[in-house]
CSV table of C-alpha atoms in Angstrom, one decimal:
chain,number,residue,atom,x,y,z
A,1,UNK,CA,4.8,-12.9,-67.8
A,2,UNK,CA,4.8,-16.3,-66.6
A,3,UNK,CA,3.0,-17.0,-63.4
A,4,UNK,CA,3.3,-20.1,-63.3
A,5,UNK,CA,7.0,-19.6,-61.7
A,6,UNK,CA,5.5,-17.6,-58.8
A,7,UNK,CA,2.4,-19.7,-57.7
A,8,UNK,CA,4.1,-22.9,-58.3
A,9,UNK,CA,1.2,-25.4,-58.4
A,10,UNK,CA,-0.3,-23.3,-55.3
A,11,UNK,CA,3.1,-23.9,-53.4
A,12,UNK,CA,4.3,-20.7,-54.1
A,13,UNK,CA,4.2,-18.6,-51.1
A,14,UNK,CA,5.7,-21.5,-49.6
A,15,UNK,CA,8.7,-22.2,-51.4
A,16,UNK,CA,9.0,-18.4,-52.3
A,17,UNK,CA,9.1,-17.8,-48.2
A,18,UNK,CA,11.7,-20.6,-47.4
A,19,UNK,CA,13.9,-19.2,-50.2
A,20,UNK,CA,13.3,-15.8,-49.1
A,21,UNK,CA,14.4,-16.9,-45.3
A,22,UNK,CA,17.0,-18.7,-46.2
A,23,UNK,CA,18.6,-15.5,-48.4
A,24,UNK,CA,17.4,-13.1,-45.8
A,25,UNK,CA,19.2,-15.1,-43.1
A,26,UNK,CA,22.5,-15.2,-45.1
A,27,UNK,CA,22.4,-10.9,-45.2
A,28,UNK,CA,22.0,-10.4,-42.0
A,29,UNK,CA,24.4,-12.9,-40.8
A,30,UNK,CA,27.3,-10.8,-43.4
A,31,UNK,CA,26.0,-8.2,-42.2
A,32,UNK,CA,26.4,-8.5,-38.7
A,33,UNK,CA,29.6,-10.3,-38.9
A,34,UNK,CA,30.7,-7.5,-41.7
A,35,UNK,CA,30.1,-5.0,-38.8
A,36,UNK,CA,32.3,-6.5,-36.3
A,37,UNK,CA,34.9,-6.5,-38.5
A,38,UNK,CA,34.7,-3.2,-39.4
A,39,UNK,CA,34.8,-2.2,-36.0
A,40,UNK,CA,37.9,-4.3,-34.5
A,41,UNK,CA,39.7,-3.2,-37.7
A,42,UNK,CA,39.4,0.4,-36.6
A,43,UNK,CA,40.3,-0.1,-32.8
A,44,UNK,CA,43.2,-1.8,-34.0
A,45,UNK,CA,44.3,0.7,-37.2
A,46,UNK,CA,43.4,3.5,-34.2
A,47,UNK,CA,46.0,1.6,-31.8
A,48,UNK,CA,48.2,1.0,-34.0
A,49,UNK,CA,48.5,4.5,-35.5
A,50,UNK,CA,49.6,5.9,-31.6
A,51,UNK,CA,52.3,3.8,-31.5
A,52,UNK,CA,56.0,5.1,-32.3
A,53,UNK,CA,58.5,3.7,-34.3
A,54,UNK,CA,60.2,1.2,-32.1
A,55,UNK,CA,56.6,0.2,-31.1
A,56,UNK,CA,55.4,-0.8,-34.6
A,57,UNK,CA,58.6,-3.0,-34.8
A,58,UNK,CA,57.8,-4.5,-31.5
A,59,UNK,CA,54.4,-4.9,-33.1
A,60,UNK,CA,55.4,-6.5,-36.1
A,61,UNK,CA,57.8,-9.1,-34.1
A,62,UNK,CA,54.5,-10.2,-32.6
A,63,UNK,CA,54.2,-13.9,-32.5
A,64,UNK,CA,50.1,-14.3,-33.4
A,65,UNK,CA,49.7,-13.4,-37.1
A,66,UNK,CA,52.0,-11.1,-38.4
A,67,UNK,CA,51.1,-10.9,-42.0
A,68,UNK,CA,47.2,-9.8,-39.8
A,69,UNK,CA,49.5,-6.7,-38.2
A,70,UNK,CA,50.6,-5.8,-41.8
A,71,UNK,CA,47.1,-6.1,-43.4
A,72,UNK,CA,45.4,-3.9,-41.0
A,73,UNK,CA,48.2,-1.7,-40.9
A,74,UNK,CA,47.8,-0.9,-44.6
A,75,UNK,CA,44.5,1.0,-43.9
A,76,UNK,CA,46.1,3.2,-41.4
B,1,UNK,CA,57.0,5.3,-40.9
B,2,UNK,CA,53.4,4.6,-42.5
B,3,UNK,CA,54.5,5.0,-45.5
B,4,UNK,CA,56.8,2.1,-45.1
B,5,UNK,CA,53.9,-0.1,-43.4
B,6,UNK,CA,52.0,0.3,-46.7
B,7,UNK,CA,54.6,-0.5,-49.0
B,8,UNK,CA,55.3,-3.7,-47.2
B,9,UNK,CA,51.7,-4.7,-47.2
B,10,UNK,CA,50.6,-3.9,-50.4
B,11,UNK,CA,51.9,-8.1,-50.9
B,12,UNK,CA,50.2,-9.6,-48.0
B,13,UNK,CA,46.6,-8.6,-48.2
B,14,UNK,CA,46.1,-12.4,-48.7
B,15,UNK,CA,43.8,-13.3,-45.8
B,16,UNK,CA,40.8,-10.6,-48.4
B,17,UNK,CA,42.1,-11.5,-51.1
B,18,UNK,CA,41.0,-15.1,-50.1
B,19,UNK,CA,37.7,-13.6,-48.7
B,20,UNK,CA,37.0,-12.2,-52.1
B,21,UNK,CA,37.3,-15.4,-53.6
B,22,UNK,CA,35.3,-17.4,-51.6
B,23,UNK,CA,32.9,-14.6,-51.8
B,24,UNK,CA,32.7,-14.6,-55.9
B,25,UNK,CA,32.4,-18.5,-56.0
B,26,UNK,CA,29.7,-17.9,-53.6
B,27,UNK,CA,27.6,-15.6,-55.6
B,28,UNK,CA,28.2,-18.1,-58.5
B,29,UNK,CA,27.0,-21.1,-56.8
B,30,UNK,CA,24.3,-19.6,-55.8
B,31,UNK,CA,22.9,-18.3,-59.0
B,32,UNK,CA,23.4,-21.1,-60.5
B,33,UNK,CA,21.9,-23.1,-57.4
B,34,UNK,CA,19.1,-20.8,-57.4
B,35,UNK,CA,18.6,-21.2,-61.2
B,36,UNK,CA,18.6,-25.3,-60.7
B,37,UNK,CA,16.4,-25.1,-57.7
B,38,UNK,CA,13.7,-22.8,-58.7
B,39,UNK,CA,13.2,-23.4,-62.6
B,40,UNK,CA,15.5,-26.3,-64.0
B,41,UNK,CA,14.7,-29.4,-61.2
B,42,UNK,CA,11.7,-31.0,-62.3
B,43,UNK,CA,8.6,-31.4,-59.6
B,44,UNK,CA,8.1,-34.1,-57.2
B,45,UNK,CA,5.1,-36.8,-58.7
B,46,UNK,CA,3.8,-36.8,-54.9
B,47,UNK,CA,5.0,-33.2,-53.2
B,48,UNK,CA,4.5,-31.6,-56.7
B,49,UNK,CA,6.7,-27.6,-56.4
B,50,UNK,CA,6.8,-28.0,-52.9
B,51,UNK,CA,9.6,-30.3,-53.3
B,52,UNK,CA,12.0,-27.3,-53.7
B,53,UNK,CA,12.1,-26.1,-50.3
B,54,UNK,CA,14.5,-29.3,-49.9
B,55,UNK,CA,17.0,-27.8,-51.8
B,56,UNK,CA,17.4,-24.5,-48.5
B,57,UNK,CA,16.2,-27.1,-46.3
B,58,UNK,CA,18.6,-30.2,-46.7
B,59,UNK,CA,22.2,-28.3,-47.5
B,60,UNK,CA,21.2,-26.0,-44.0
B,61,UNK,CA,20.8,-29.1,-41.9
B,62,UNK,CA,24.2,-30.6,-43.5
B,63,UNK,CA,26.3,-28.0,-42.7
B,64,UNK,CA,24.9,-27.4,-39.3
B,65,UNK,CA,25.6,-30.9,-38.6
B,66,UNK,CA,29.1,-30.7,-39.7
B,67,UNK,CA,30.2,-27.3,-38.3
B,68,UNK,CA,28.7,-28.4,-34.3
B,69,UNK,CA,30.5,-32.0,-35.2
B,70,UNK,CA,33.7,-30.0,-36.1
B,71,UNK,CA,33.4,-28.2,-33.3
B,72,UNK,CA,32.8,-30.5,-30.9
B,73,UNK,CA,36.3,-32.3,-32.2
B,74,UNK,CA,38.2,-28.8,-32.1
B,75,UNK,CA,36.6,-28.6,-28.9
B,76,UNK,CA,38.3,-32.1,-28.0
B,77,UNK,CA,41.7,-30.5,-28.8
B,78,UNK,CA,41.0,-27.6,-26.8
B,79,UNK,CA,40.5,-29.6,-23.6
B,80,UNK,CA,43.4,-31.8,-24.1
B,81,UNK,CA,46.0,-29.8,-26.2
B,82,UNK,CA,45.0,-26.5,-24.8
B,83,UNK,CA,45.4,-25.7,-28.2
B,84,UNK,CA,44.0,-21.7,-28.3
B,85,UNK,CA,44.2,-21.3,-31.7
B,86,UNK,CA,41.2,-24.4,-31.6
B,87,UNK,CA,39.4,-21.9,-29.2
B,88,UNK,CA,39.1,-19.3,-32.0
B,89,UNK,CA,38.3,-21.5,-34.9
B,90,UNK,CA,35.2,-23.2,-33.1
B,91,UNK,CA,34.2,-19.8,-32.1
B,92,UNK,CA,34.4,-17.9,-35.2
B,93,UNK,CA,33.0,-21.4,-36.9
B,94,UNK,CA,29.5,-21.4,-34.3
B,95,UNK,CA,27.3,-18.3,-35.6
B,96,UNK,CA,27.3,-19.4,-39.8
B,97,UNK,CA,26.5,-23.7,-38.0
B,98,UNK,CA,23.2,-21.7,-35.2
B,99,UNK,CA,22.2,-19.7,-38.2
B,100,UNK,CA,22.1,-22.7,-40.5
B,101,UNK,CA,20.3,-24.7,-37.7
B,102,UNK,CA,18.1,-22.0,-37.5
B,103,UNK,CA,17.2,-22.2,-41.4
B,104,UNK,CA,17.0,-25.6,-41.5
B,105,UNK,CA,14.2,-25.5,-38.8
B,106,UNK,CA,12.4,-22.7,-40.7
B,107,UNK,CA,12.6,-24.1,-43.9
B,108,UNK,CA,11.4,-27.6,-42.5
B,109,UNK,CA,8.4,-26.2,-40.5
B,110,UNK,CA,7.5,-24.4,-43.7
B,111,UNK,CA,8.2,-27.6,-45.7
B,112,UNK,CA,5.6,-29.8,-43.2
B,113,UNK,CA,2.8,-27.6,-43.6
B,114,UNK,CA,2.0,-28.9,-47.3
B,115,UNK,CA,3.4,-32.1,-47.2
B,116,UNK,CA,2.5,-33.5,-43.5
B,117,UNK,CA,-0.8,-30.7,-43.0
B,118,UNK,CA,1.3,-29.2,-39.9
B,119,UNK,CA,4.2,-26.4,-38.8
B,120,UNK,CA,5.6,-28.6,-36.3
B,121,UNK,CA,5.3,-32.2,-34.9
B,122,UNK,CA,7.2,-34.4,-31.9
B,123,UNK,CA,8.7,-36.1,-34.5
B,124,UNK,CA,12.7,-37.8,-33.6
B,125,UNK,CA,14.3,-35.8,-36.2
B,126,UNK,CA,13.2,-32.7,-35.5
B,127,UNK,CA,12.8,-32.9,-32.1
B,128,UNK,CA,16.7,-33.7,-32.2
B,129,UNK,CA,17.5,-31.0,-34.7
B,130,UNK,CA,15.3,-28.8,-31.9
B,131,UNK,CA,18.6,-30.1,-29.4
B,132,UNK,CA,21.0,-29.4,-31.8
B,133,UNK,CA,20.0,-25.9,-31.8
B,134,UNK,CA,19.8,-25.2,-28.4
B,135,UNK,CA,22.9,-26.6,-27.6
B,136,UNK,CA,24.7,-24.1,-30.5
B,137,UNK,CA,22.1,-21.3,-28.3
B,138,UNK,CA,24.1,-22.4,-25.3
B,139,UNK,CA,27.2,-22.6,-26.8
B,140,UNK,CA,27.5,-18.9,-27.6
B,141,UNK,CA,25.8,-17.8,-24.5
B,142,UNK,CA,28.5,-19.5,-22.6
B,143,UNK,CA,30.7,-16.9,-24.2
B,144,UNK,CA,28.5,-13.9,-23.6
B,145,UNK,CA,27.8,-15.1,-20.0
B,146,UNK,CA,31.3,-16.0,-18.5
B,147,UNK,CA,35.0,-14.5,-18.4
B,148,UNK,CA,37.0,-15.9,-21.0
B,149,UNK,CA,38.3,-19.2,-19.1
B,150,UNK,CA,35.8,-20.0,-17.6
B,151,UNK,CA,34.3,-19.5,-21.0
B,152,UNK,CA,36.8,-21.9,-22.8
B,153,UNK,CA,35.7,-24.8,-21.0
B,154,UNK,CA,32.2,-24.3,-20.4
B,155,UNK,CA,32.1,-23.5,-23.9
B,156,UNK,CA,34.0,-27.2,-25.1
B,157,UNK,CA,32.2,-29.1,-22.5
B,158,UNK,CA,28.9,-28.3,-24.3
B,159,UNK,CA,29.9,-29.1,-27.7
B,160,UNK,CA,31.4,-32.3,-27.1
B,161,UNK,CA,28.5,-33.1,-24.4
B,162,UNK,CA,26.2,-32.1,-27.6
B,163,UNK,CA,28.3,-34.0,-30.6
B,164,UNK,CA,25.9,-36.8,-28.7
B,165,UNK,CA,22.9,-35.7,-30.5
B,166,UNK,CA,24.2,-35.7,-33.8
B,167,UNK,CA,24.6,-39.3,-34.5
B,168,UNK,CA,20.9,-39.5,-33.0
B,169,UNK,CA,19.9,-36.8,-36.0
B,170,UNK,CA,21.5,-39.1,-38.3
B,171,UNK,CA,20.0,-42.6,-37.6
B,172,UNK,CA,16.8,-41.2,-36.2
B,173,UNK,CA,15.4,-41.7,-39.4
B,174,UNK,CA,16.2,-45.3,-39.2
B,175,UNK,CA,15.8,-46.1,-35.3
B,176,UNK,CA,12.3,-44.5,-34.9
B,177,UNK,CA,9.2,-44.3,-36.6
B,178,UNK,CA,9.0,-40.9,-37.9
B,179,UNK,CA,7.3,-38.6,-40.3
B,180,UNK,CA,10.8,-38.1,-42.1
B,181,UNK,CA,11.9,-40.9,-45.0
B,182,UNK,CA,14.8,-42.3,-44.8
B,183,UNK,CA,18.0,-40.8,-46.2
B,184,UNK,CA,18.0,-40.7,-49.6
B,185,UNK,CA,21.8,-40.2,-50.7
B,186,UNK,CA,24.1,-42.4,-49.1
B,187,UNK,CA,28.1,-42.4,-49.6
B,188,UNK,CA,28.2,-46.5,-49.7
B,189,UNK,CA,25.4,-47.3,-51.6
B,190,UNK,CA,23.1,-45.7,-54.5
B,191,UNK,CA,21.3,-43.1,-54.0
B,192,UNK,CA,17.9,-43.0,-54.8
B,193,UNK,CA,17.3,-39.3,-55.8
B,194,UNK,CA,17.8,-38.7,-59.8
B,195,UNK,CA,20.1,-36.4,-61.1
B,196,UNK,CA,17.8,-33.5,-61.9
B,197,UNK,CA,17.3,-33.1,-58.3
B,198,UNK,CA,20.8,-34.2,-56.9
B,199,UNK,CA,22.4,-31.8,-59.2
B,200,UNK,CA,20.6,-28.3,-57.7
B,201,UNK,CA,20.9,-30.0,-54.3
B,202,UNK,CA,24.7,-30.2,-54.6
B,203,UNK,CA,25.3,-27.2,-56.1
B,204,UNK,CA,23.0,-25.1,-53.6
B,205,UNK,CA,25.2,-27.1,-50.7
B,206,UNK,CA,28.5,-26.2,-51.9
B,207,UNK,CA,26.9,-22.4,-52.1
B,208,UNK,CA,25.6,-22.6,-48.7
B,209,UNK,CA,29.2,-24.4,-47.5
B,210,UNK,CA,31.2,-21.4,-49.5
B,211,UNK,CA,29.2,-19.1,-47.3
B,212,UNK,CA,29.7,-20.2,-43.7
B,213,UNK,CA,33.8,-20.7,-44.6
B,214,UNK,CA,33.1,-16.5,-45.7
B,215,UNK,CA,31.8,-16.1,-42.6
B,216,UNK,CA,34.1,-18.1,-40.8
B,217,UNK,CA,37.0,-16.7,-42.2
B,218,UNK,CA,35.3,-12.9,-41.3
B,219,UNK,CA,34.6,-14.2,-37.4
B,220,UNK,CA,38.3,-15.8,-37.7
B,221,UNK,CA,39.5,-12.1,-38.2
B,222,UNK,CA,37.4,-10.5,-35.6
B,223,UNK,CA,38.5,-12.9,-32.8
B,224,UNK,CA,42.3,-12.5,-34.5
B,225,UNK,CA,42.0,-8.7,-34.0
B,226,UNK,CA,40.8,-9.1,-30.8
B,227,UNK,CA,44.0,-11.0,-29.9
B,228,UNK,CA,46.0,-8.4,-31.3
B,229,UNK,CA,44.6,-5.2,-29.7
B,230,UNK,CA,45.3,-6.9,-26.2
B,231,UNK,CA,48.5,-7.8,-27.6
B,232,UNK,CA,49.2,-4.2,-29.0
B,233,UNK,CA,48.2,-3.4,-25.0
B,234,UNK,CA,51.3,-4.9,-23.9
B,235,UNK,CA,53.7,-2.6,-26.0
């Protein structure tokens, strides 16, 4: 196996530890932000689901995003 | 009645459909960015292997740049147009730009330590990129601290009063004496970095740009659903 790839001239642990922070950063960030999305989607679908009929088409006449309505609805 | 909801949406699932997207030329990118960075590029004669951290380093403090500039000019908008749609893009656009701040501090203080013998130093540019990040940490405390409103314009008033610094990140380099060279690629004239390093260092920025319009796009839906459950409210 080839060391030389993980102690990199002795800089290893250095540029090893930036990458690592850098990727590690990126997860959590998804992560989180995966979360929250998750979680409005299901207060919405959870809304959504107690309306009646003549709700959902007052709903879907909604002026902010209308295709959005119809993609959470889908997972209802 | 669901029934009918799904049929009619089975067409419009266009908003994840994008997200997947972004999210598979992401993960492409990056391999190949990764792949470039960490075996192809060749080593610096003077920073030898330690010249890679510039490839996390440089396309973090880019985009960081760019998202508090954009949202400083959305911000503009806000405050003039009362454009609320403005609101929700510079909001959902602030956590991917602090996070990338954040990494480009890291990866910097990481990257000084073999090259200048130090973590940290009063030096212009990072003393300015220090700003930069505390204005983004006030930026989204404004919106964890005050009632929407109040939020709003506390909010715009810091990113435009901020946009400030970032011309002062850019030419600090040039105006000051500090341990940073001066930029090496420049739009108007040649650059002075070869092609075996300007290569991985464009293709790990278009990775790391991929990934804050992912997130973006993900914090665009949250604040989006938001909007709609106080809508659904008034049914």
């Amino acid at each position: 196996m080839n060391l030389d790839l993980f102690i990199m001239n002795g800089y290893g642990l250095y540029v090893w530890s930036a990458f690592a922070f850098t990727l590690f950063n990126f997860l959590i960030l998804y992560k989180v932000t995966s979360k929250q999305l998750i979680k409005e989607e299901a207060k919405f679908a959870k809304k959504f689901e107690s309306l009646n009929s003549d709700q959902v088409i007052l709903a879907h006449k909604q002026s902010t995003n209308r295709t959005f309505v119809r993609t959470v609805a889908h997972k209802i | 009645m669901l029934s009918i909801i799904t049929e009619k949406t089975k067409k419009v699932l266009i908003s994840s459909k994008f997200r997947n997207l972004i999210f598979i030329l992401f993960i492409i990118f990056l391999s190949v960015g990764l792949f470039e960075a960490l075996i192809l590029s060749p080593q610096d004669y003077l920073q030898s292997d330690s010249v890679r951290i510039m490839y996390v380093h440089v396309p973090s403090a880019w985009i960081s740049l760019g998202i508090f500039s954009m949202i400083a000019f959305l911000s503009l908008g806000v405050i003039i147009f009362k454009n609320k749609n403005f609101v929700l893009i510079s909001k959902s656009l602030a956590p991917s730009g602090f996070i990338f701040n954040l990494i480009a501090l890291v990866t910097g203080s990481i990257w000084g330590k073999p090259t200048w013998g130090t973590w940290w130093a009063w030096d212009p540019r990072i003393t300015s990129m220090l700003v930069l990040f505390l204005f983004y940490f006030l930026y989204l405390l404004s919106w964890k601290l005050f009632e929407k409103n109040k939020a709003v314009k506390i909010s715009s008033y810091i990113s435009i009063i901020g946009v400030i610094n970032v011309p002062i990140i850019k030419y600090s380099v040039d105006w000051w004496a500090t341990l940073h060279q001066p930029s090496s690629i420049n739009v108007l004239s040649e650059s002075t970095i070869h092609s075996s390093m300007l290569i991985p260092l464009f293709l790990m920025t278009a990775a790391f740009a991929l990934f804050s319009v992912l997130i973006f796009l993900m914090k665009y839906n949250v604040e989006l659903i938001k909007v709609k459950n106080k809508g659904l409210n008034r049914i």
